[in-house]
Short mmCIF file of C-alpha atoms in Angstrom, two decimals:
data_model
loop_
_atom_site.label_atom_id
_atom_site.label_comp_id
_atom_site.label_asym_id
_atom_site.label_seq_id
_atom_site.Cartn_x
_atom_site.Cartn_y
_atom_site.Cartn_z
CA UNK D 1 0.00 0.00 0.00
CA UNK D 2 2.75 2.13 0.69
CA UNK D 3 4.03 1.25 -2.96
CA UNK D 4 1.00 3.02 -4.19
CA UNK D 5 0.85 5.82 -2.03
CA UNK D 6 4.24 6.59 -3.49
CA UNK D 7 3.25 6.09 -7.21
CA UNK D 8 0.58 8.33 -6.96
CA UNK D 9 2.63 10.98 -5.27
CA UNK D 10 5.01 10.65 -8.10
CA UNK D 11 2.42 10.93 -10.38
CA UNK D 12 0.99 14.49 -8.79
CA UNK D 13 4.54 15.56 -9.20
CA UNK D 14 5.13 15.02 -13.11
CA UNK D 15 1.67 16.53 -13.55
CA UNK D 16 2.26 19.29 -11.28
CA UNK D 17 5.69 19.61 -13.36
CA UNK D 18 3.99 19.42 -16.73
CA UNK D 19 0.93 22.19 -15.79
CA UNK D 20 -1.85 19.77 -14.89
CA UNK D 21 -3.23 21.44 -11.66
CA UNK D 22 -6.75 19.07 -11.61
CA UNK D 23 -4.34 15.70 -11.71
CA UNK D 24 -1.80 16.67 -9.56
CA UNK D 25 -4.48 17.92 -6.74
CA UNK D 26 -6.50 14.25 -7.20
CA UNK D 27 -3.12 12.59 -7.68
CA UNK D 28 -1.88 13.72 -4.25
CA UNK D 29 -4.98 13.45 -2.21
CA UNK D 30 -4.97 9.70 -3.11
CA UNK D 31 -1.35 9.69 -2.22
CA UNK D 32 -2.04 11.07 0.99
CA UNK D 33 -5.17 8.97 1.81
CA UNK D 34 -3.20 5.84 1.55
CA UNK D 35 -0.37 7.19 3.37
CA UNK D 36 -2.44 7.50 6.33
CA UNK D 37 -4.62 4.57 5.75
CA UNK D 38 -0.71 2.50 5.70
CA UNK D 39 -0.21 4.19 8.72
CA UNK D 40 -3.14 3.25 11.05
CA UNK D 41 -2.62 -0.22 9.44
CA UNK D 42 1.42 -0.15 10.65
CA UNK D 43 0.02 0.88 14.19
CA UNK D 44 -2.63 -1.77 14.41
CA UNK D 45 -0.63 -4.49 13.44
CA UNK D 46 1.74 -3.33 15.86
CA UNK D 47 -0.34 -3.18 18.81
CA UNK D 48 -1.97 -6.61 17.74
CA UNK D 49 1.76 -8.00 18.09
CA UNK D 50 2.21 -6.28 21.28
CA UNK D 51 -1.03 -7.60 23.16
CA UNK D 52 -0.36 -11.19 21.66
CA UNK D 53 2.73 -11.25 24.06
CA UNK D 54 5.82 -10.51 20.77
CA UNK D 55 8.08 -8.03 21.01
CA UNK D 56 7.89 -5.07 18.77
CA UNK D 57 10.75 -5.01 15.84
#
């Protein structure tokens, strides 16, 4: 998920580069909905690991 976050944030950035102000605005809100949605996921999974007795990495 991260993967995509990043593709799409590379994506606002040529379009930003190249003059296309309505694709690089959608481009990087997706980017920065799955950056967050990758984070709560990291966090979860983390405290999931925690409460079933491993130690974090």
């Amino acid at each position: 998920m991260l993967g995509w976050a990043l593709t799409f944030l590379v994506v606002a950035l040529i379009a930003a580069a190249l003059g296309f102000g309505g694709i690089a605005g959608a481009s990087a809100s997706i980017a920065q909905i799955l950056f967050f949605v990758f984070i709560v996921l990291f966090v979860v999974a983390m405290i999931a690991r925690a409460v079933r007795g491993k130690p974090p990495v």
